[in-house]
Short mmCIF file of N, CA and C in Angstrom, two decimals:
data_model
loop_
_atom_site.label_atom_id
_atom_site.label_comp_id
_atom_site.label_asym_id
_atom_site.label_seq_id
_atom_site.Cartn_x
_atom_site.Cartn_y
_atom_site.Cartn_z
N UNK A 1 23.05 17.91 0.32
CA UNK A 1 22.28 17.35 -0.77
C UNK A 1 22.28 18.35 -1.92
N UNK A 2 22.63 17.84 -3.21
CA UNK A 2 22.69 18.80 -4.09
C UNK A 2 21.16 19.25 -4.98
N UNK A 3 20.90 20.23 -5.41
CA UNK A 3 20.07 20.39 -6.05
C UNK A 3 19.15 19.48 -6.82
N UNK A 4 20.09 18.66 -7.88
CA UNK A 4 19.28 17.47 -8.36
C UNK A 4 18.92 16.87 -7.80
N UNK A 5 19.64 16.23 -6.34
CA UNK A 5 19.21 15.04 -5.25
C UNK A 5 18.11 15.58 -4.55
N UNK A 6 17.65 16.46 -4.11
CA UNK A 6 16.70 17.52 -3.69
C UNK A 6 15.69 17.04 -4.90
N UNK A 7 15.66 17.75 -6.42
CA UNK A 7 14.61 17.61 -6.83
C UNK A 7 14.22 16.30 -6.89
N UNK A 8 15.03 15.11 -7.02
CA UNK A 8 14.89 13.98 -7.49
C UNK A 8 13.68 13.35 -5.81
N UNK A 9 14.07 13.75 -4.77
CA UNK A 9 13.52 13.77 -3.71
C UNK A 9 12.32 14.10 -3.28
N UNK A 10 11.88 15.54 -4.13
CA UNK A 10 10.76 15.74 -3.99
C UNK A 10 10.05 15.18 -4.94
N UNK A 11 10.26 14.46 -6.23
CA UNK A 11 9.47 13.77 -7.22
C UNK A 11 9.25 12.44 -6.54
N UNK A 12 10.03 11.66 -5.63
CA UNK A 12 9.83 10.32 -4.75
C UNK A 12 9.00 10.86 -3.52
N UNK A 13 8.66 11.92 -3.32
CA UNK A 13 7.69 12.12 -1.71
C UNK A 13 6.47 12.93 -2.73
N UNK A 14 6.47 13.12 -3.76
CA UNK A 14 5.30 13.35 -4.64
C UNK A 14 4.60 12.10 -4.95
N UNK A 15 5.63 11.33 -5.59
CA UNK A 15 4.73 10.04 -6.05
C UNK A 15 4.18 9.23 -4.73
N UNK A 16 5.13 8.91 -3.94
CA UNK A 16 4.20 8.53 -2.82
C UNK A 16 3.16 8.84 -2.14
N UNK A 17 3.39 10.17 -2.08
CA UNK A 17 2.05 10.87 -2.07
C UNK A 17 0.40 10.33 -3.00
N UNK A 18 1.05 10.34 -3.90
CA UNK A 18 -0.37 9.99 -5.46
C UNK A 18 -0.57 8.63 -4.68
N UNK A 19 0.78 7.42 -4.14
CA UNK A 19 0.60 6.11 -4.28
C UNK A 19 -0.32 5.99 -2.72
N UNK A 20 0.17 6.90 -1.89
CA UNK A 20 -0.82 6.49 -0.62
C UNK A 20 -2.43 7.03 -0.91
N UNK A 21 -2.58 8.22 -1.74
CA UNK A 21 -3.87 8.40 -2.23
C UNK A 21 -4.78 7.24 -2.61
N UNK A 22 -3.78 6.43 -3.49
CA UNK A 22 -4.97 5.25 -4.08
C UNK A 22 -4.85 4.36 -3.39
N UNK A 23 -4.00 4.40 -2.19
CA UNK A 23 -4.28 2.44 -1.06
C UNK A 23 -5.18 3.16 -0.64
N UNK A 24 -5.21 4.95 -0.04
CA UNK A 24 -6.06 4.88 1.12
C UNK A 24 -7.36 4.65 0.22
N UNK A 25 -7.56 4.93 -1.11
CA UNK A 25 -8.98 5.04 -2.12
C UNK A 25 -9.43 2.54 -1.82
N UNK A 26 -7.91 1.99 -1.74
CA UNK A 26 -8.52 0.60 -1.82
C UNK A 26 -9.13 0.52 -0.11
N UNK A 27 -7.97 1.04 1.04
CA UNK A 27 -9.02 0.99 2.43
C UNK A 27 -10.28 0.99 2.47
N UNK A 28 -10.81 2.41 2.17
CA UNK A 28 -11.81 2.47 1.88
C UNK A 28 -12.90 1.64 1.54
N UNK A 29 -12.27 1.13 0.13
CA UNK A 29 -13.57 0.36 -0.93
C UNK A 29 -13.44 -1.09 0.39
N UNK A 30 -12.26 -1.43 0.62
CA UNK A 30 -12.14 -2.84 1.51
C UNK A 30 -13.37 -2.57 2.95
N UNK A 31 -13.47 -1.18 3.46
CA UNK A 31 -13.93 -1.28 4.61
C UNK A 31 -15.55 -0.61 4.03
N UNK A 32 -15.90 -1.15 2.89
CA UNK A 32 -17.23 -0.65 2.83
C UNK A 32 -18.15 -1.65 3.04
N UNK A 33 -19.42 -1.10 3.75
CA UNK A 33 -20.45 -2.39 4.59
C UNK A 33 -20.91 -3.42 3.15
N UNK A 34 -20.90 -3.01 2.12
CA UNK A 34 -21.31 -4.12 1.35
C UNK A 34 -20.04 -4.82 0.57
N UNK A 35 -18.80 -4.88 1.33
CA UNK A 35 -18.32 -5.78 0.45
C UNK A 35 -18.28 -7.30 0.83
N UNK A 36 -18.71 -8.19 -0.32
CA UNK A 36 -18.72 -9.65 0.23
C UNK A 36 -17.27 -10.29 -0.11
N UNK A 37 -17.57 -11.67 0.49
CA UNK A 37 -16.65 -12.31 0.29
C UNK A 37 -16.31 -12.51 -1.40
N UNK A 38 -16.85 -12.50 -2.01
CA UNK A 38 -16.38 -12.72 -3.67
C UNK A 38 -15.83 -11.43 -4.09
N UNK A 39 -15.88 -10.24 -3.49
CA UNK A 39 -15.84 -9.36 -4.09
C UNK A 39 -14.47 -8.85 -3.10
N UNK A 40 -14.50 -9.43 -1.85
CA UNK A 40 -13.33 -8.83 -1.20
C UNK A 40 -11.86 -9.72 -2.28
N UNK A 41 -12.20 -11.65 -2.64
CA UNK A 41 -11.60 -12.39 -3.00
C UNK A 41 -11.03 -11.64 -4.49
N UNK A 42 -12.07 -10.77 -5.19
CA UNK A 42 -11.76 -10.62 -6.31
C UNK A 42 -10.55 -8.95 -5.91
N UNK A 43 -10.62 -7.92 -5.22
CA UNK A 43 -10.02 -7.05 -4.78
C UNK A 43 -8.47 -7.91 -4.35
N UNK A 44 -8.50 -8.73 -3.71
CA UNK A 44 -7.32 -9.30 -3.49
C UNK A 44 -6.68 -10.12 -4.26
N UNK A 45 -7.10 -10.65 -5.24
CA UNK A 45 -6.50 -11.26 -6.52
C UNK A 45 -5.69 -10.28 -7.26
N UNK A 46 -6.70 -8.87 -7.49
CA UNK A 46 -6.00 -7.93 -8.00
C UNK A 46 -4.78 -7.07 -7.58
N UNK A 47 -4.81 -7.09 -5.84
CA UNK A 47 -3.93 -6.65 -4.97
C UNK A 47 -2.29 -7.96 -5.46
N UNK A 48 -2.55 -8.92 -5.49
CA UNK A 48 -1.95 -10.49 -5.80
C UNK A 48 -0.93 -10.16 -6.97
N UNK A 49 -2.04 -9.71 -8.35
CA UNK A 49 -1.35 -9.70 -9.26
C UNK A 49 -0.73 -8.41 -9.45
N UNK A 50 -0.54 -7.30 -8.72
CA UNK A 50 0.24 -6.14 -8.38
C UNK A 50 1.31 -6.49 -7.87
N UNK A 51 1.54 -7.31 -6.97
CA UNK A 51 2.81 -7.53 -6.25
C UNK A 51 3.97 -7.57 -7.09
N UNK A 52 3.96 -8.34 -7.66
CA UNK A 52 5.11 -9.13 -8.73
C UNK A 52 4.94 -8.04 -10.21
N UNK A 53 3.99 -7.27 -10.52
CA UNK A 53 4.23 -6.84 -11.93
C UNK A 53 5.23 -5.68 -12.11
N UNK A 54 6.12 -5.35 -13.48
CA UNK A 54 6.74 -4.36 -13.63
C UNK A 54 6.30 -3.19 -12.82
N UNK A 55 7.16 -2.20 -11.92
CA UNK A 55 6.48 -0.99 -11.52
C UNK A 55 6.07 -1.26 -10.54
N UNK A 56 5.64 -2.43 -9.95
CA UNK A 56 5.05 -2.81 -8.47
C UNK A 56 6.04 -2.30 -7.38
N UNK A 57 5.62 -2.35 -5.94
CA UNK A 57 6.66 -2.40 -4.96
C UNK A 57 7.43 -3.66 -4.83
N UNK A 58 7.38 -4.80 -5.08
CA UNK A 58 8.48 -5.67 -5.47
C UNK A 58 9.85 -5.12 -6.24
N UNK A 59 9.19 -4.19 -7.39
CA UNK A 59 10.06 -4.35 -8.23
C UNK A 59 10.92 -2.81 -7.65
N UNK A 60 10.39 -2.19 -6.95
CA UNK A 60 11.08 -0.54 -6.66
C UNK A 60 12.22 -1.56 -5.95
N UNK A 61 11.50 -2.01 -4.60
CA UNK A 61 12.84 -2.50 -3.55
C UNK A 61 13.46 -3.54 -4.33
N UNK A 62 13.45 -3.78 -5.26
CA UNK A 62 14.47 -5.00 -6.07
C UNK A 62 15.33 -3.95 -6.90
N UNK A 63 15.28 -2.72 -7.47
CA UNK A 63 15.99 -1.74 -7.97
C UNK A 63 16.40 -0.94 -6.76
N UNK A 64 15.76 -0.61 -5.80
CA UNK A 64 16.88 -0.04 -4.82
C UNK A 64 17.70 -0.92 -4.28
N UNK A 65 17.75 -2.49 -4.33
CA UNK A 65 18.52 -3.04 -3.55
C UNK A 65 19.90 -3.27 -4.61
N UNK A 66 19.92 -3.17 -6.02
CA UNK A 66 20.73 -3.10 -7.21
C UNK A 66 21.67 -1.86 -7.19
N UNK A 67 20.63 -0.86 -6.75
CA UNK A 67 21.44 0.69 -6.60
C UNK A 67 22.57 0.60 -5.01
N UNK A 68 21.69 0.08 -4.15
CA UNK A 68 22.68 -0.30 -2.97
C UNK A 68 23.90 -1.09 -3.41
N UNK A 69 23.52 -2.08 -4.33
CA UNK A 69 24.80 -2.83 -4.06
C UNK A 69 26.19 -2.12 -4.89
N UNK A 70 25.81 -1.00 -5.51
CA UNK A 70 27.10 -0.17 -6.47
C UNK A 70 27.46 1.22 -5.51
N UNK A 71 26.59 0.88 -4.91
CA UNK A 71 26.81 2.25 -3.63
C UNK A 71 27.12 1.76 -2.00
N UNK A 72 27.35 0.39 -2.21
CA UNK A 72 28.16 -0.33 -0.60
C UNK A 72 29.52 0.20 -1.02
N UNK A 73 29.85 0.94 0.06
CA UNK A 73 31.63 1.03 0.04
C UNK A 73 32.37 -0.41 -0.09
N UNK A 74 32.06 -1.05 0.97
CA UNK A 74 32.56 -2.59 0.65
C UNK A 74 32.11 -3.46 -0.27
N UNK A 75 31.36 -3.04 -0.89
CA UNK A 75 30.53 -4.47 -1.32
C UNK A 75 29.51 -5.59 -0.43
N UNK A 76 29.55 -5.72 0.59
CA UNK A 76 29.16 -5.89 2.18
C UNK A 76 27.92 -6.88 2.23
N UNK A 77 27.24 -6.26 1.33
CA UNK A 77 25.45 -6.41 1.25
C UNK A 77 24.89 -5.56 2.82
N UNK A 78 25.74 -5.20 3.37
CA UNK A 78 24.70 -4.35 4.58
C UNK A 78 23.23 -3.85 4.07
N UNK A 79 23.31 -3.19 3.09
CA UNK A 79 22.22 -2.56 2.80
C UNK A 79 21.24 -3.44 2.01
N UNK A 80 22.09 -3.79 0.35
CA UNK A 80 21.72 -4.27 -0.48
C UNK A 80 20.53 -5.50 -0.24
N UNK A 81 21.53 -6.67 0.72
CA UNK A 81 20.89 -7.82 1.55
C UNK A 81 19.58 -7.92 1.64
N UNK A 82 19.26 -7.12 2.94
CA UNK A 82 17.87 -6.65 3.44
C UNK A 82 16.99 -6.37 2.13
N UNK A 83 17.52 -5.54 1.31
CA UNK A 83 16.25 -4.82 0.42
C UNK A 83 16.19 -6.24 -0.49
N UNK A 84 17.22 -6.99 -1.08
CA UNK A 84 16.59 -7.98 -2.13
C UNK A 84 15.69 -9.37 -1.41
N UNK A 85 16.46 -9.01 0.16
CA UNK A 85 15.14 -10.12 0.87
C UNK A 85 13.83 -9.71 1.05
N UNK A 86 13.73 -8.22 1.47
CA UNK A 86 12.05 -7.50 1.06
C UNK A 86 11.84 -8.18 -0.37
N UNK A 87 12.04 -8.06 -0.98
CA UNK A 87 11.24 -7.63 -2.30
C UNK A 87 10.92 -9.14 -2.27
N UNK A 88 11.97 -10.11 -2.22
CA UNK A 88 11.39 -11.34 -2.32
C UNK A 88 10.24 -11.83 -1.55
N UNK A 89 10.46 -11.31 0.31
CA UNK A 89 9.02 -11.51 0.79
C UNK A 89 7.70 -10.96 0.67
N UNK A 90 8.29 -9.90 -0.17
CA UNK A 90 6.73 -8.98 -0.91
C UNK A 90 6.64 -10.36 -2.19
N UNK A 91 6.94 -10.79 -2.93
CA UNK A 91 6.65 -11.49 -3.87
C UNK A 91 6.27 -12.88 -3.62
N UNK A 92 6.86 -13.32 -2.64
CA UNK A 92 7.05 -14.77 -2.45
C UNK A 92 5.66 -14.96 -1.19
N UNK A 93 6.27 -14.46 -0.46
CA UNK A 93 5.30 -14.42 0.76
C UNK A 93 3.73 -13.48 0.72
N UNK A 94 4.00 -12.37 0.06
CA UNK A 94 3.01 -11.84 0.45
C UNK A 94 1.95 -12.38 -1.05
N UNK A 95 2.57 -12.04 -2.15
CA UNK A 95 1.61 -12.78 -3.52
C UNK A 95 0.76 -13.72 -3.06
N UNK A 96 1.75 -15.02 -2.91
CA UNK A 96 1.05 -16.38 -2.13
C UNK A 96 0.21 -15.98 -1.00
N UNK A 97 0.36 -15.39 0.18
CA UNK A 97 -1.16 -15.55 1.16
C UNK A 97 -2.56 -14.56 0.63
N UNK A 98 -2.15 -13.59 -0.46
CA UNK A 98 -3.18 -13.41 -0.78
C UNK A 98 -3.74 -14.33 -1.86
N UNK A 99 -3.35 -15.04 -2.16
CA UNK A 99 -3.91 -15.89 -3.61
C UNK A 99 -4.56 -16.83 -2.49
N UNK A 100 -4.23 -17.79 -1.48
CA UNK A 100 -4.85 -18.29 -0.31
C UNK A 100 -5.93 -17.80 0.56
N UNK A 101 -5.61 -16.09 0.74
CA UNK A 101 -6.92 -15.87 1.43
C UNK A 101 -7.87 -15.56 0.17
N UNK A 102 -7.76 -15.30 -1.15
CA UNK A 102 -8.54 -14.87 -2.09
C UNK A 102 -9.56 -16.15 -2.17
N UNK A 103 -8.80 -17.53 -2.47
CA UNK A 103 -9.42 -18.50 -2.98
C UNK A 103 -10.07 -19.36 -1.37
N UNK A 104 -9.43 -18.96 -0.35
CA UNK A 104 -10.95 -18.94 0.79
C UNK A 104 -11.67 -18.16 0.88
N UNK A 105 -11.59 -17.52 0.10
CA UNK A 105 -13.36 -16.51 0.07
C UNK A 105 -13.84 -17.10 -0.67
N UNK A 106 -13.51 -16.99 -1.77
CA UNK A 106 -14.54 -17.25 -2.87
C UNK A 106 -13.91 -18.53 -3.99
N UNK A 107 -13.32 -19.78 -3.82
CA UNK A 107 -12.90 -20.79 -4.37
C UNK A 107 -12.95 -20.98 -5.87
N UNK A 108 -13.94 -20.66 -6.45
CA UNK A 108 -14.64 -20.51 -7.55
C UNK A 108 -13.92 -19.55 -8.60
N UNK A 109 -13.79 -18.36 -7.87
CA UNK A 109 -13.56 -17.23 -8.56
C UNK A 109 -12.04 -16.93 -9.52
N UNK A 110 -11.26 -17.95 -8.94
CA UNK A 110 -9.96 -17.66 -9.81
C UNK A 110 -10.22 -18.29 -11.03
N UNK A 111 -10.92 -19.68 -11.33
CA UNK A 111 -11.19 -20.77 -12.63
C UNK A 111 -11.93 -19.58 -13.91
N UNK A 112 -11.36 -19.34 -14.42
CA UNK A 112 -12.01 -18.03 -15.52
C UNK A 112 -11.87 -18.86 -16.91
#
């Protein structure tokens, strides 16, 4: 691994670092004795509209699966494949059951 790939490495196990800081900061707020159902519904709306936005984890594994596909020796999709089907079931699948479990908590709360 060359020097740059090294630093570039430790700036991706840095940021993850910062990024597991703030899920474990949402665990937390999720596992605190007073959260209700409107308030868990409204935490997960916001979790909802993260999925899909610029910068989200949708969008990392939809750019690593772009970088895979210029870095398959064959062209193959071995790699590429898998990562653009993540990103879609982070978007597709996971967006949608939280917008479902959001609006069985609290039904009300999305109509703004």
């Amino acid at each position: 691994m060359t020097g740059r790939s090294r630093t570039r490495l430790d700036r991706v196990r840095a940021s993850l670092g910062i990024a597991q800081l703030a899920l474990q900061q949402v665990q937390d707020d999720l596992n605190a004795d007073d959260v209700d159902a409107r308030e868990l519904a409204a935490i997960l709306r916001e979790l909802q509209e993260d999925v899909d936005v610029p910068g989200g984890l949708a969008q990392v594994v939809s750019t690593a699966a772009r970088r895979a596909e210029q870095l398959e020796p064959d062209r193959d999709g071995d790699a590429s494949c898998p990562l653009h089907e993540a990103a879609a079931l982070l978007t597709d699948n996971a967006g949608q059951r939280l917008n479902w479990a959001a609006r069985s908590l609290d039904p009300q709360g999305d109509v703004e």
